[in-house]
PDB file of C-alpha atoms in Angstrom:
ATOM      1  CA  LYS A   1      33.324  64.342 -16.993  1.00 58.00           C
ATOM      2  CA  ALA A   2      30.209  64.584 -14.832  1.00 73.00           C
ATOM      3  CA  GLY A   3      27.335  62.315 -15.714  1.00 91.00           C
ATOM      4  CA  VAL A   4      23.632  63.046 -15.896  1.00 95.00           C
ATOM      5  CA  THR A   5      22.405  64.476 -12.608  1.00 96.00           C
ATOM      6  CA  GLN A   6      18.830  64.200 -11.445  1.00 97.00           C
ATOM      7  CA  THR A   7      17.248  65.879  -8.446  1.00 97.00           C
ATOM      8  CA  PRO A   8      15.627  65.075  -6.166  1.00 97.00           C
ATOM      9  CA  ARG A   9      16.529  61.405  -5.895  1.00 96.00           C
ATOM     10  CA  TYR A  10      13.529  60.520  -3.766  1.00 96.00           C
ATOM     11  CA  LEU A  11      10.282  62.284  -3.031  1.00 96.00           C
ATOM     12  CA  ILE A  12       6.882  61.547  -1.609  1.00 97.00           C
ATOM     13  CA  LYS A  13       3.746  63.387  -2.671  1.00 97.00           C
ATOM     14  CA  THR A  14       0.029  62.954  -2.131  1.00 97.00           C
ATOM     15  CA  ARG A  15      -2.682  62.597  -4.737  1.00 97.00           C
ATOM     16  CA  GLY A  16      -3.640  65.850  -6.387  1.00 97.00           C
ATOM     17  CA  GLN A  17      -0.326  67.549  -5.779  1.00 98.00           C
ATOM     18  CA  GLN A  18       2.143  68.431  -8.470  1.00 98.00           C
ATOM     19  CA  VAL A  19       5.845  67.671  -8.742  1.00 98.00           C
ATOM     20  CA  THR A  20       8.817  69.079 -10.637  1.00 98.00           C
ATOM     21  CA  LEU A  21      11.868  66.977 -11.378  1.00 98.00           C
ATOM     22  CA  SER A  22      15.162  68.348 -12.592  1.00 98.00           C
ATOM     23  CA  CYS A  23      17.843  66.966 -14.893  1.00 98.00           C
ATOM     24  CA  SER A  24      21.275  68.282 -15.765  1.00 97.00           C
ATOM     25  CA  PRO A  25      22.684  66.546 -18.852  1.00 95.00           C
ATOM     26  CA  ILE A  26      26.274  65.722 -19.594  1.00 93.00           C
ATOM     27  CA  SER A  27      28.147  68.849 -20.595  1.00 92.00           C
ATOM     28  CA  GLY A  28      27.822  69.412 -24.327  1.00 88.00           C
ATOM     29  CA  HIS A  29      24.777  67.187 -24.736  1.00 89.00           C
ATOM     30  CA  ARG A  30      21.845  69.015 -26.261  1.00 88.00           C
ATOM     31  CA  SER A  31      19.226  66.305 -26.157  1.00 89.00           C
ATOM     32  CA  VAL A  32      17.382  65.358 -22.982  1.00 93.00           C
ATOM     33  CA  SER A  33      14.837  62.552 -22.863  1.00 93.00           C
ATOM     34  CA  TRP A  34      12.592  61.482 -20.024  1.00 96.00           C
ATOM     35  CA  TYR A  35      11.421  57.947 -19.295  1.00 95.00           C
ATOM     36  CA  GLN A  36       9.081  56.468 -16.712  1.00 95.00           C
ATOM     37  CA  GLN A  37       9.992  53.108 -15.240  1.00 92.00           C
ATOM     38  CA  THR A  38       7.392  51.011 -13.442  1.00 89.00           C
ATOM     39  CA  PRO A  39       7.517  47.301 -12.561  1.00 80.00           C
ATOM     40  CA  GLY A  40       4.567  46.505 -14.779  1.00 77.00           C
ATOM     41  CA  GLN A  41       5.419  48.571 -17.844  1.00 80.00           C
ATOM     42  CA  GLY A  42       9.186  48.762 -17.926  1.00 83.00           C
ATOM     43  CA  LEU A  43      10.697  51.929 -19.369  1.00 89.00           C
ATOM     44  CA  GLN A  44       8.297  54.124 -21.264  1.00 91.00           C
ATOM     45  CA  PHE A  45       9.235  57.170 -23.286  1.00 90.00           C
ATOM     46  CA  LEU A  46       7.748  60.452 -22.034  1.00 94.00           C
ATOM     47  CA  PHE A  47       9.295  63.141 -24.202  1.00 91.00           C
ATOM     48  CA  GLU A  48      12.502  64.493 -25.656  1.00 91.00           C
ATOM     49  CA  TYR A  49      13.857  68.005 -25.802  1.00 92.00           C
ATOM     50  CA  PHE A  50      16.541  69.265 -28.118  1.00 89.00           C
ATOM     51  CA  SER A  51      17.766  72.857 -28.170  1.00 88.00           C
ATOM     52  CA  GLU A  52      14.894  73.967 -25.922  1.00 92.00           C
ATOM     53  CA  THR A  53      12.220  72.483 -28.193  1.00 91.00           C
ATOM     54  CA  GLN A  54      10.126  69.421 -27.550  1.00 91.00           C
ATOM     55  CA  ARG A  55      10.891  67.155 -30.475  1.00 86.00           C
ATOM     56  CA  ASN A  56       9.079  63.957 -29.591  1.00 84.00           C
ATOM     57  CA  LYS A  57       6.383  62.926 -27.157  1.00 88.00           C
ATOM     58  CA  GLY A  58       5.278  59.560 -25.874  1.00 89.00           C
ATOM     59  CA  ASN A  59       1.780  58.395 -25.100  1.00 89.00           C
ATOM     60  CA  PHE A  60       1.221  60.108 -21.763  1.00 94.00           C
ATOM     61  CA  PRO A  61      -1.588  62.453 -20.675  1.00 96.00           C
ATOM     62  CA  GLY A  62      -1.201  66.218 -20.695  1.00 95.00           C
ATOM     63  CA  ARG A  63      -0.550  66.187 -16.944  1.00 97.00           C
ATOM     64  CA  PHE A  64       3.006  65.300 -17.879  1.00 97.00           C
ATOM     65  CA  SER A  65       4.953  68.219 -19.273  1.00 96.00           C
ATOM     66  CA  GLY A  66       8.502  69.386 -19.522  1.00 96.00           C
ATOM     67  CA  ARG A  67      10.810  72.066 -20.718  1.00 96.00           C
ATOM     68  CA  GLN A  68      14.447  72.635 -21.527  1.00 96.00           C
ATOM     69  CA  PHE A  69      16.514  75.678 -20.763  1.00 96.00           C
ATOM     70  CA  SER A  70      19.201  77.344 -22.828  1.00 94.00           C
ATOM     71  CA  ASN A  71      21.904  75.530 -20.854  1.00 93.00           C
ATOM     72  CA  SER A  72      20.244  72.213 -21.825  1.00 93.00           C
ATOM     73  CA  ARG A  73      19.050  71.537 -18.302  1.00 96.00           C
ATOM     74  CA  SER A  74      15.559  70.112 -18.293  1.00 97.00           C
ATOM     75  CA  GLU A  75      12.630  69.866 -15.945  1.00 98.00           C
ATOM     76  CA  MET A  76       9.575  67.697 -16.068  1.00 98.00           C
ATOM     77  CA  ASN A  77       6.356  68.413 -14.254  1.00 98.00           C
ATOM     78  CA  VAL A  78       3.492  66.164 -13.317  1.00 97.00           C
ATOM     79  CA  SER A  79       0.303  67.866 -12.172  1.00 96.00           C
ATOM     80  CA  THR A  80      -2.680  66.430 -10.317  1.00 97.00           C
ATOM     81  CA  LEU A  81      -0.719  63.399  -9.212  1.00 97.00           C
ATOM     82  CA  GLU A  82      -2.358  59.983  -9.235  1.00 97.00           C
ATOM     83  CA  LEU A  83      -1.338  56.841  -7.395  1.00 96.00           C
ATOM     84  CA  GLY A  84      -0.315  55.295 -10.702  1.00 94.00           C
ATOM     85  CA  ASP A  85       2.289  58.006 -11.218  1.00 96.00           C
ATOM     86  CA  SER A  86       4.466  56.349  -8.591  1.00 96.00           C
ATOM     87  CA  ALA A  87       7.544  55.360 -10.556  1.00 96.00           C
ATOM     88  CA  LEU A  88      11.206  55.920 -11.203  1.00 95.00           C
ATOM     89  CA  TYR A  89      11.620  58.835 -13.581  1.00 97.00           C
ATOM     90  CA  LEU A  90      14.781  58.607 -15.622  1.00 96.00           C
ATOM     91  CA  CYS A  91      16.425  61.369 -17.551  1.00 96.00           C
ATOM     92  CA  ALA A  92      18.850  60.619 -20.365  1.00 94.00           C
ATOM     93  CA  SER A  93      21.048  62.854 -22.452  1.00 92.00           C
ATOM     94  CA  SER A  94      22.779  62.490 -25.780  1.00 87.00           C
ATOM     95  CA  LEU A  95      24.719  64.623 -28.209  1.00 81.00           C
ATOM     96  CA  GLU A  96      22.219  64.327 -30.992  1.00 74.00           C
ATOM     97  CA  LEU A  97      18.525  63.629 -31.054  1.00 62.00           C
ATOM     98  CA  ALA A  98      18.057  60.418 -29.118  1.00 55.00           C
ATOM     99  CA  GLY A  99      17.782  57.566 -31.521  1.00 50.00           C
ATOM    100  CA  ALA A 100      19.719  59.365 -34.211  1.00 55.00           C
ATOM    101  CA  LEU A 101      22.492  57.170 -35.512  1.00 55.00           C
ATOM    102  CA  THR A 102      23.577  55.012 -32.605  1.00 64.00           C
ATOM    103  CA  GLY A 103      20.737  55.907 -30.286  1.00 63.00           C
ATOM    104  CA  GLU A 104      23.012  55.659 -27.294  1.00 81.00           C
ATOM    105  CA  LEU A 105      21.616  57.460 -24.296  1.00 87.00           C
ATOM    106  CA  PHE A 106      23.364  58.300 -21.040  1.00 91.00           C
ATOM    107  CA  PHE A 107      21.001  57.899 -18.124  1.00 94.00           C
ATOM    108  CA  GLY A 108      20.897  59.518 -14.735  1.00 95.00           C
ATOM    109  CA  GLU A 109      20.156  57.558 -11.570  1.00 95.00           C
ATOM    110  CA  GLY A 110      16.543  58.630 -11.603  1.00 95.00           C
ATOM    111  CA  SER A 111      14.061  60.321  -9.298  1.00 97.00           C
ATOM    112  CA  ARG A 112      11.931  57.903  -7.289  1.00 96.00           C
ATOM    113  CA  LEU A 113       8.443  59.371  -6.886  1.00 97.00           C
ATOM    114  CA  THR A 114       5.961  57.852  -4.469  1.00 97.00           C
ATOM    115  CA  VAL A 115       2.391  59.098  -4.551  1.00 97.00           C
ATOM    116  CA  LEU A 116       0.292  58.372  -1.461  1.00 96.00           C
TER     117      LEU A 116
ATOM    118  CA  ASP B   1       0.689  46.886 -27.088  1.00 69.00           C
ATOM    119  CA  GLN B   2       4.255  45.861 -26.350  1.00 81.00           C
ATOM    120  CA  GLN B   3       6.332  46.412 -29.461  1.00 91.00           C
ATOM    121  CA  VAL B   4       9.456  45.099 -27.771  1.00 94.00           C
ATOM    122  CA  LYS B   5       9.042  41.969 -25.694  1.00 95.00           C
ATOM    123  CA  GLN B   6      11.359  40.267 -23.287  1.00 95.00           C
ATOM    124  CA  ASN B   7       9.442  37.194 -22.311  1.00 91.00           C
ATOM    125  CA  SER B   8      11.766  36.001 -19.568  1.00 94.00           C
ATOM    126  CA  PRO B   9      11.475  38.202 -16.470  1.00 93.00           C
ATOM    127  CA  SER B  10      14.451  36.439 -14.957  1.00 96.00           C
ATOM    128  CA  LEU B  11      17.270  34.096 -15.926  1.00 97.00           C
ATOM    129  CA  SER B  12      19.715  32.228 -13.717  1.00 98.00           C
ATOM    130  CA  VAL B  13      23.078  31.111 -15.148  1.00 98.00           C
ATOM    131  CA  GLN B  14      26.135  29.545 -13.590  1.00 98.00           C
ATOM    132  CA  GLU B  15      29.329  31.562 -13.534  1.00 97.00           C
ATOM    133  CA  GLY B  16      31.515  30.774 -16.530  1.00 97.00           C
ATOM    134  CA  ARG B  17      28.631  29.548 -18.674  1.00 98.00           C
ATOM    135  CA  ILE B  18      26.921  31.361 -21.518  1.00 98.00           C
ATOM    136  CA  SER B  19      24.005  33.706 -20.789  1.00 98.00           C
ATOM    137  CA  ILE B  20      21.492  34.159 -23.580  1.00 98.00           C
ATOM    138  CA  LEU B  21      18.925  36.923 -23.258  1.00 98.00           C
ATOM    139  CA  ASN B  22      16.152  37.089 -25.815  1.00 98.00           C
ATOM    140  CA  CYS B  23      14.085  39.899 -27.247  1.00 97.00           C
ATOM    141  CA  ASP B  24      11.269  39.927 -29.811  1.00 97.00           C
ATOM    142  CA  TYR B  25       9.794  42.908 -31.594  1.00 97.00           C
ATOM    143  CA  THR B  26       6.702  43.500 -33.650  1.00 95.00           C
ATOM    144  CA  ASN B  27       7.384  46.804 -35.393  1.00 91.00           C
ATOM    145  CA  SER B  28       9.045  46.110 -38.735  1.00 92.00           C
ATOM    146  CA  MET B  29      10.070  49.773 -38.960  1.00 89.00           C
ATOM    147  CA  PHE B  30      12.634  49.383 -36.189  1.00 90.00           C
ATOM    148  CA  ASP B  31      16.071  49.765 -37.699  1.00 88.00           C
ATOM    149  CA  TYR B  32      18.353  50.000 -34.696  1.00 90.00           C
ATOM    150  CA  PHE B  33      18.505  47.849 -31.599  1.00 93.00           C
ATOM    151  CA  LEU B  34      20.309  48.353 -28.328  1.00 93.00           C
ATOM    152  CA  TRP B  35      20.907  46.565 -25.049  1.00 96.00           C
ATOM    153  CA  TYR B  36      21.135  48.398 -21.766  1.00 95.00           C
ATOM    154  CA  LYS B  37      22.188  47.042 -18.410  1.00 96.00           C
ATOM    155  CA  LYS B  38      20.835  48.307 -15.111  1.00 93.00           C
ATOM    156  CA  TYR B  39      22.063  47.779 -11.574  1.00 93.00           C
ATOM    157  CA  PRO B  40      19.792  48.596  -8.611  1.00 87.00           C
ATOM    158  CA  ALA B  41      19.710  52.297  -7.699  1.00 82.00           C
ATOM    159  CA  GLU B  42      21.533  53.230 -10.896  1.00 88.00           C
ATOM    160  CA  GLY B  43      20.381  54.391 -14.300  1.00 91.00           C
ATOM    161  CA  PRO B  44      20.633  52.037 -17.293  1.00 92.00           C
ATOM    162  CA  THR B  45      23.984  51.992 -19.078  1.00 93.00           C
ATOM    163  CA  PHE B  46      24.496  51.283 -22.744  1.00 92.00           C
ATOM    164  CA  LEU B  47      25.966  47.876 -23.481  1.00 95.00           C
ATOM    165  CA  ILE B  48      25.918  47.079 -27.182  1.00 95.00           C
ATOM    166  CA  SER B  49      23.889  47.880 -30.284  1.00 93.00           C
ATOM    167  CA  ILE B  50      23.210  46.591 -33.759  1.00 94.00           C
ATOM    168  CA  SER B  51      21.912  48.131 -36.942  1.00 91.00           C
ATOM    169  CA  SER B  52      19.283  46.317 -38.972  1.00 91.00           C
ATOM    170  CA  ILE B  53      21.743  46.003 -41.851  1.00 92.00           C
ATOM    171  CA  LYS B  54      23.843  43.618 -39.764  1.00 94.00           C
ATOM    172  CA  ASP B  55      23.068  40.283 -38.194  1.00 95.00           C
ATOM    173  CA  LYS B  56      25.818  40.216 -35.595  1.00 97.00           C
ATOM    174  CA  ASN B  57      27.840  42.627 -33.510  1.00 96.00           C
ATOM    175  CA  GLU B  58      30.515  41.657 -31.040  1.00 97.00           C
ATOM    176  CA  ASP B  59      32.182  43.559 -28.220  1.00 95.00           C
ATOM    177  CA  GLY B  60      34.393  41.523 -25.934  1.00 97.00           C
ATOM    178  CA  ARG B  61      32.284  39.032 -24.018  1.00 97.00           C
ATOM    179  CA  PHE B  62      29.060  40.461 -25.455  1.00 98.00           C
ATOM    180  CA  THR B  63      27.563  39.521 -28.806  1.00 98.00           C
ATOM    181  CA  VAL B  64      24.205  40.594 -30.162  1.00 98.00           C
ATOM    182  CA  PHE B  65      22.509  38.600 -32.916  1.00 98.00           C
ATOM    183  CA  LEU B  66      19.678  39.935 -35.047  1.00 97.00           C
ATOM    184  CA  ASN B  67      17.257  37.775 -37.023  1.00 97.00           C
ATOM    185  CA  LYS B  68      15.133  40.232 -38.970  1.00 95.00           C
ATOM    186  CA  SER B  69      12.892  37.654 -40.568  1.00 95.00           C
ATOM    187  CA  ALA B  70      11.948  36.340 -37.134  1.00 97.00           C
ATOM    188  CA  LYS B  71      11.956  39.835 -35.584  1.00 96.00           C
ATOM    189  CA  HIS B  72      14.176  38.452 -32.882  1.00 97.00           C
ATOM    190  CA  LEU B  73      17.417  39.480 -31.283  1.00 97.00           C
ATOM    191  CA  SER B  74      19.516  37.940 -28.588  1.00 98.00           C
ATOM    192  CA  LEU B  75      22.374  38.969 -26.359  1.00 98.00           C
ATOM    193  CA  HIS B  76      25.064  36.403 -25.597  1.00 98.00           C
ATOM    194  CA  ILE B  77      27.438  36.851 -22.680  1.00 98.00           C
ATOM    195  CA  VAL B  78      30.402  34.489 -22.645  1.00 97.00           C
ATOM    196  CA  PRO B  79      31.712  33.681 -20.114  1.00 98.00           C
ATOM    197  CA  SER B  80      29.219  34.958 -17.564  1.00 98.00           C
ATOM    198  CA  GLN B  81      30.704  36.711 -14.540  1.00 97.00           C
ATOM    199  CA  PRO B  82      29.175  37.674 -11.170  1.00 96.00           C
ATOM    200  CA  GLY B  83      29.295  41.363 -12.138  1.00 96.00           C
ATOM    201  CA  ASP B  84      26.942  40.589 -15.018  1.00 97.00           C
ATOM    202  CA  SER B  85      24.090  40.123 -12.554  1.00 97.00           C
ATOM    203  CA  ALA B  86      21.732  42.979 -13.440  1.00 97.00           C
ATOM    204  CA  VAL B  87      18.538  43.771 -15.319  1.00 95.00           C
ATOM    205  CA  TYR B  88      19.017  43.835 -19.080  1.00 97.00           C
ATOM    206  CA  PHE B  89      16.755  45.926 -21.283  1.00 95.00           C
ATOM    207  CA  CYS B  90      16.329  45.468 -24.991  1.00 96.00           C
ATOM    208  CA  ALA B  91      15.472  48.685 -26.864  1.00 93.00           C
ATOM    209  CA  ALA B  92      14.714  49.680 -30.432  1.00 91.00           C
ATOM    210  CA  HIS B  93      14.034  52.734 -32.530  1.00 86.00           C
ATOM    211  CA  SER B  94      13.092  53.647 -36.063  1.00 81.00           C
ATOM    212  CA  GLY B  95      13.547  56.540 -38.412  1.00 67.00           C
ATOM    213  CA  GLY B  96      16.096  58.381 -36.342  1.00 60.00           C
ATOM    214  CA  GLY B  97      14.245  57.832 -33.095  1.00 57.00           C
ATOM    215  CA  ALA B  98      11.228  60.005 -33.737  1.00 62.00           C
ATOM    216  CA  ASP B  99       9.342  58.155 -31.025  1.00 67.00           C
ATOM    217  CA  GLY B 100      12.236  57.799 -28.650  1.00 77.00           C
ATOM    218  CA  LEU B 101      13.542  54.420 -27.732  1.00 85.00           C
ATOM    219  CA  THR B 102      11.033  51.627 -27.177  1.00 88.00           C
ATOM    220  CA  PHE B 103      12.150  49.397 -24.341  1.00 92.00           C
ATOM    221  CA  GLY B 104      11.239  45.893 -23.310  1.00 93.00           C
ATOM    222  CA  LYS B 105      10.325  45.212 -19.692  1.00 92.00           C
ATOM    223  CA  GLY B 106      13.722  43.775 -18.896  1.00 94.00           C
ATOM    224  CA  THR B 107      15.229  40.438 -17.895  1.00 96.00           C
ATOM    225  CA  HIS B 108      16.836  40.033 -14.507  1.00 96.00           C
ATOM    226  CA  LEU B 109      20.023  38.017 -15.027  1.00 97.00           C
ATOM    227  CA  ILE B 110      21.402  36.246 -11.973  1.00 98.00           C
ATOM    228  CA  ILE B 111      24.871  34.734 -12.187  1.00 97.00           C
ATOM    229  CA  GLN B 112      25.335  31.966  -9.663  1.00 96.00           C
ATOM    230  CA  PRO B 113      28.806  31.123  -8.320  1.00 91.00           C
TER     231      PRO B 113
END
C-alpha cells in the first residue's frame, strides 16, 4: 500500500513569489492535514481537509491556503512568500477527521521550501 | 503560547538502558495524547497513544504514562536500542481534533553504544 506522497520534495523560491505543494494521501483516506515544521516552532497545524471541505484551520495568515480534490489529493498554496516561510511542509492523511478517535496520522516525507 | 511542551531538546542514553522522554501540557481540554517518532528526511511516524481515561498504555518496549493532575506524560523505552535514535514528538488533541493535533517541539534522543 503506497504511503503519503508529497511533491516536490525540495524547492527554492524568492520573496514575493508563490508556491504550490501537492499531496497524495494513502488510498482510501479522506482526510488530509498540513503542518509546517520549523526548528524554532516545531510542528504547527495549518489546516485540514475532509471530503473536499476545509474542516479546521490553524493560526496562519490568509497567504496560506489549500484545497482538496474529489480524489482526496490536496494542494496547499503560499502566496507572497516571506523569508520566515522557509520550512518543511508536511502532509498527513487519515481515514477519519484527524484527531477523531485515535488521532493517528500518516505523514509524508515533506516538501522542503527555502525562501531567499 | 506553547500548549504542549517538551523541555528537553535532546537526550542521550546508553544502549540497553531506559529512555524517558517527558511532555507537559497546559490545555485541560486535551483528551488524547500521541507520540510520534521522526528520522531525518522522513515524515513522523505514529508510535503510541493514550486516552485521557487511562494512565498507562504499553506496546512492546514502549510505554506511555499519563498524569492528568500534573498535566504530564512520559514515554519510556526499555531497553533502548540504536534504532531508537530519532526526534520524538509529543502531540495532543481535544474534542475530536477540531484544532488538529498540537505538537511539542520535539526531543532528539541519541542512543549511545
